[in-house]
Amino acid sequence: MSIAEFYIENGIDPCDPNSLDDFLAREHDTYYSTGVAEVVRRDASSRTAASLWPLNESELDYSAETRGWDKIYGLPASPPMASYRREGVRLNFWLTTGTVGSYLEHPRQGKTQLFRRHVTMSEASEVFNNPRKHTGRGYHTNGRKRKATSDNGGYMRLCAGCGRSLETTQHFSNNQRRKGAAARCRACV
């Protein structure tokens, strides 16, 4: 509906500023006298912060149950987290951040932790099917060192010159990579 059609349908004269004010006053009175405002106010207040989180615990519970995972109860309430266990593998879902942690035994590296950031509910469902699933957004640890990865799997590093987080192999020379925290990207050298 265009503005012109709206004005015509509601009897508003675009040349008379009082006409729009009168219409708004009538709508306001109708809105509050019918109780619609109370219903809308109650509905808006019934929304919880949890409904705005990237991961939904009840959907995760359903996905876990249908795939043979057991929920771990008795965890602290803060931060909001849901945890599941199956065959020596543990999955933690941080509901407010959309981060998923997998704790499992790697065939060559031993016990490892794989973290994925900004996971959607569909990706979370896939993690139940394959806890080793990589999303390209996260990092993994093997007890010795944490390694951040980019979207295409390369390792990330901060440039000491410009402070940007860049992919190591693409933006740093071999000589700069050896310098550790003092390394500068190719643009800053």
CSV table of C-alpha atoms in Angstrom, one decimal:
chain,number,residue,atom,x,y,z
A,1,MET,CA,0.0,0.0,0.0
A,2,SER,CA,1.4,3.4,-0.9
A,3,ILE,CA,1.1,6.5,1.3
A,4,ALA,CA,-1.4,8.0,-1.0
A,5,GLU,CA,-3.6,4.9,-0.8
A,6,PHE,CA,-3.2,4.9,3.0
A,7,TYR,CA,-4.3,8.6,3.2
A,8,ILE,CA,-7.3,8.0,1.0
A,9,GLU,CA,-8.4,4.8,2.8
A,10,ASN,CA,-8.2,6.5,6.2
A,11,GLY,CA,-9.7,9.9,5.1
A,12,ILE,CA,-6.6,11.9,5.8
A,13,ASP,CA,-6.2,15.2,3.9
A,14,PRO,CA,-2.5,15.6,3.0
A,15,CYS,CA,-2.9,19.4,2.9
A,16,ASP,CA,-4.3,19.6,6.5
A,17,PRO,CA,-1.8,18.8,9.2
A,18,ASN,CA,-4.6,18.4,11.8
A,19,SER,CA,-6.1,15.6,9.7
A,20,LEU,CA,-3.2,13.3,10.3
A,21,ASP,CA,-3.1,14.3,14.0
A,22,ASP,CA,-6.9,13.5,14.3
A,23,PHE,CA,-6.3,10.1,12.7
A,24,LEU,CA,-3.5,9.2,15.1
A,25,ALA,CA,-5.6,10.3,18.1
A,26,ARG,CA,-8.4,8.1,16.9
A,27,GLU,CA,-6.1,5.1,16.4
A,28,HIS,CA,-4.5,5.7,19.8
A,29,ASP,CA,-7.9,5.7,21.6
A,30,THR,CA,-9.0,2.5,19.7
A,31,TYR,CA,-5.7,0.8,20.4
A,32,TYR,CA,-5.9,1.3,24.2
A,33,SER,CA,-9.6,0.9,24.6
A,34,THR,CA,-9.7,-2.6,22.9
A,35,GLY,CA,-6.9,-4.0,25.1
A,36,VAL,CA,-4.6,-4.5,22.1
A,37,ALA,CA,-1.9,-2.5,23.8
A,38,GLU,CA,-1.9,-4.7,26.8
A,39,VAL,CA,-1.6,-7.9,24.8
A,40,VAL,CA,1.3,-6.4,22.8
A,41,ARG,CA,3.0,-5.2,25.9
A,42,ARG,CA,2.6,-8.6,27.6
A,43,ASP,CA,3.9,-10.4,24.5
A,44,ALA,CA,7.0,-8.3,24.2
A,45,SER,CA,7.8,-8.7,27.9
A,46,SER,CA,7.4,-12.5,27.6
A,47,ARG,CA,10.4,-12.6,25.3
A,48,THR,CA,13.5,-13.6,27.2
A,49,ALA,CA,17.1,-12.9,26.5
A,50,ALA,CA,17.4,-16.6,25.6
A,51,SER,CA,15.2,-16.2,22.6
A,52,LEU,CA,17.7,-13.8,21.1
A,53,TRP,CA,20.7,-16.2,21.6
A,54,PRO,CA,22.3,-17.8,18.5
A,55,LEU,CA,21.8,-21.3,19.9
A,56,ASN,CA,18.5,-22.7,21.4
A,57,GLU,CA,18.9,-25.2,24.2
A,58,SER,CA,15.7,-27.1,23.6
A,59,GLU,CA,16.5,-27.6,19.9
A,60,LEU,CA,20.0,-28.8,20.9
A,61,ASP,CA,18.5,-31.2,23.5
A,62,TYR,CA,16.2,-32.6,20.7
A,63,SER,CA,19.1,-33.0,18.3
A,64,ALA,CA,21.3,-34.6,20.9
A,65,GLU,CA,18.6,-37.1,22.0
A,66,THR,CA,17.8,-38.2,18.5
A,67,ARG,CA,21.5,-38.8,17.8
A,68,GLY,CA,22.2,-40.8,21.0
A,69,TRP,CA,24.0,-38.1,23.0
A,70,ASP,CA,23.4,-37.8,26.8
A,71,LYS,CA,22.9,-34.4,28.3
A,72,ILE,CA,25.2,-33.4,31.2
A,73,TYR,CA,23.3,-31.8,34.1
A,74,GLY,CA,24.5,-29.9,37.1
A,75,LEU,CA,26.6,-27.4,35.2
A,76,PRO,CA,26.9,-23.8,36.5
A,77,ALA,CA,24.3,-21.4,35.1
A,78,SER,CA,26.8,-18.8,34.0
A,79,PRO,CA,27.7,-18.7,31.2
A,80,PRO,CA,24.6,-20.3,29.7
A,81,MET,CA,25.9,-23.6,28.3
A,82,ALA,CA,24.5,-27.0,27.2
A,83,SER,CA,26.8,-30.0,27.4
A,84,TYR,CA,26.4,-33.5,26.0
A,85,ARG,CA,28.5,-36.7,26.1
A,86,ARG,CA,28.7,-39.9,24.0
A,87,GLU,CA,31.5,-42.5,23.8
A,88,GLY,CA,34.2,-40.5,25.4
A,89,VAL,CA,33.5,-37.3,23.4
A,90,ARG,CA,32.1,-34.2,25.0
A,91,LEU,CA,30.3,-31.3,23.3
A,92,ASN,CA,29.8,-27.9,24.9
A,93,PHE,CA,27.5,-25.3,23.4
A,94,TRP,CA,27.8,-21.7,24.7
A,95,LEU,CA,24.3,-20.5,23.9
A,96,THR,CA,25.0,-16.7,24.1
A,97,THR,CA,28.0,-16.7,21.8
A,98,GLY,CA,27.3,-19.5,19.4
A,99,THR,CA,30.6,-21.2,20.2
A,100,VAL,CA,30.9,-25.0,20.2
A,101,GLY,CA,33.7,-27.0,21.9
A,102,SER,CA,34.5,-30.6,21.0
A,103,TYR,CA,36.7,-32.5,23.4
A,104,LEU,CA,37.9,-35.8,21.9
A,105,GLU,CA,40.7,-38.2,21.3
A,106,HIS,CA,42.5,-37.5,18.0
A,107,PRO,CA,44.1,-40.5,16.3
A,108,ARG,CA,47.6,-38.9,16.1
A,109,GLN,CA,47.5,-35.9,18.4
A,110,GLY,CA,46.0,-37.4,21.5
A,111,LYS,CA,43.4,-35.5,23.5
A,112,THR,CA,42.3,-32.3,21.6
A,113,GLN,CA,39.8,-29.5,21.8
A,114,LEU,CA,38.2,-28.0,18.8
A,115,PHE,CA,36.3,-24.8,19.1
A,116,ARG,CA,34.0,-23.3,16.5
A,117,ARG,CA,32.7,-19.7,16.7
A,118,HIS,CA,29.4,-18.2,15.4
A,119,VAL,CA,27.8,-21.6,14.8
A,120,THR,CA,24.2,-21.6,13.5
A,121,MET,CA,21.6,-24.2,14.7
A,122,SER,CA,22.0,-26.2,11.4
A,123,GLU,CA,25.8,-26.3,11.9
A,124,ALA,CA,25.3,-27.3,15.6
A,125,SER,CA,23.1,-30.2,14.4
A,126,GLU,CA,25.8,-31.3,12.0
A,127,VAL,CA,28.3,-31.3,14.9
A,128,PHE,CA,26.2,-33.9,16.7
A,129,ASN,CA,26.6,-36.1,13.6
A,130,ASN,CA,30.4,-35.5,13.3
A,131,PRO,CA,32.1,-33.9,16.3
A,132,ARG,CA,35.3,-33.4,14.2
A,133,LYS,CA,33.4,-31.2,11.7
A,134,HIS,CA,35.3,-28.1,10.9
A,135,THR,CA,33.4,-24.9,10.1
A,136,GLY,CA,36.5,-22.8,9.3
A,137,ARG,CA,35.6,-20.3,12.1
A,138,GLY,CA,37.5,-21.3,15.3
A,139,TYR,CA,40.6,-22.7,16.7
A,140,HIS,CA,41.9,-26.0,18.2
A,141,THR,CA,44.2,-26.9,21.0
A,142,ASN,CA,46.1,-30.1,21.7
A,143,GLY,CA,47.2,-29.3,25.2
A,144,ARG,CA,50.4,-27.5,24.1
A,145,LYS,CA,49.4,-24.6,22.0
A,146,ARG,CA,46.2,-22.8,20.8
A,147,LYS,CA,46.1,-22.2,17.1
A,148,ALA,CA,43.6,-19.8,15.6
A,149,THR,CA,42.5,-20.5,12.0
A,150,SER,CA,41.0,-18.4,9.2
A,151,ASP,CA,38.0,-19.3,7.1
A,152,ASN,CA,40.1,-21.4,4.7
A,153,GLY,CA,42.0,-23.2,7.5
A,154,GLY,CA,45.3,-21.2,7.6
A,155,TYR,CA,46.8,-20.0,10.9
A,156,MET,CA,46.3,-16.4,12.1
A,157,ARG,CA,48.7,-14.0,13.7
A,158,LEU,CA,48.7,-10.4,14.8
A,159,CYS,CA,50.9,-7.9,13.0
A,160,ALA,CA,53.1,-6.0,15.5
A,161,GLY,CA,53.1,-3.0,13.1
A,162,CYS,CA,49.4,-2.5,12.2
A,163,GLY,CA,47.8,-4.7,14.8
A,164,ARG,CA,45.6,-6.6,12.2
A,165,SER,CA,44.9,-10.3,12.5
A,166,LEU,CA,46.2,-11.9,9.3
A,167,GLU,CA,46.7,-15.3,7.8
A,168,THR,CA,50.3,-16.3,8.6
A,169,THR,CA,51.4,-17.9,5.3
A,170,GLN,CA,49.8,-15.3,3.0
A,171,HIS,CA,50.8,-12.1,4.8
A,172,PHE,CA,54.1,-12.8,6.6
A,173,SER,CA,57.5,-13.7,5.1
A,174,ASN,CA,59.4,-16.7,6.5
A,175,ASN,CA,61.8,-14.3,8.2
A,176,GLN,CA,59.0,-12.4,9.9
A,177,ARG,CA,57.2,-15.6,11.0
A,178,ARG,CA,60.4,-16.6,12.9
A,179,LYS,CA,60.1,-13.3,15.0
A,180,GLY,CA,57.0,-14.5,16.9
A,181,ALA,CA,55.1,-11.7,18.5
A,182,ALA,CA,57.3,-9.1,16.9
A,183,ALA,CA,56.4,-10.2,13.4
A,184,ARG,CA,55.2,-7.6,11.0
A,185,CYS,CA,53.1,-8.2,7.9
A,186,ARG,CA,54.4,-7.7,4.3
A,187,ALA,CA,52.6,-4.3,4.2
A,188,CYS,CA,54.4,-3.0,7.3
A,189,VAL,CA,57.9,-4.3,6.5
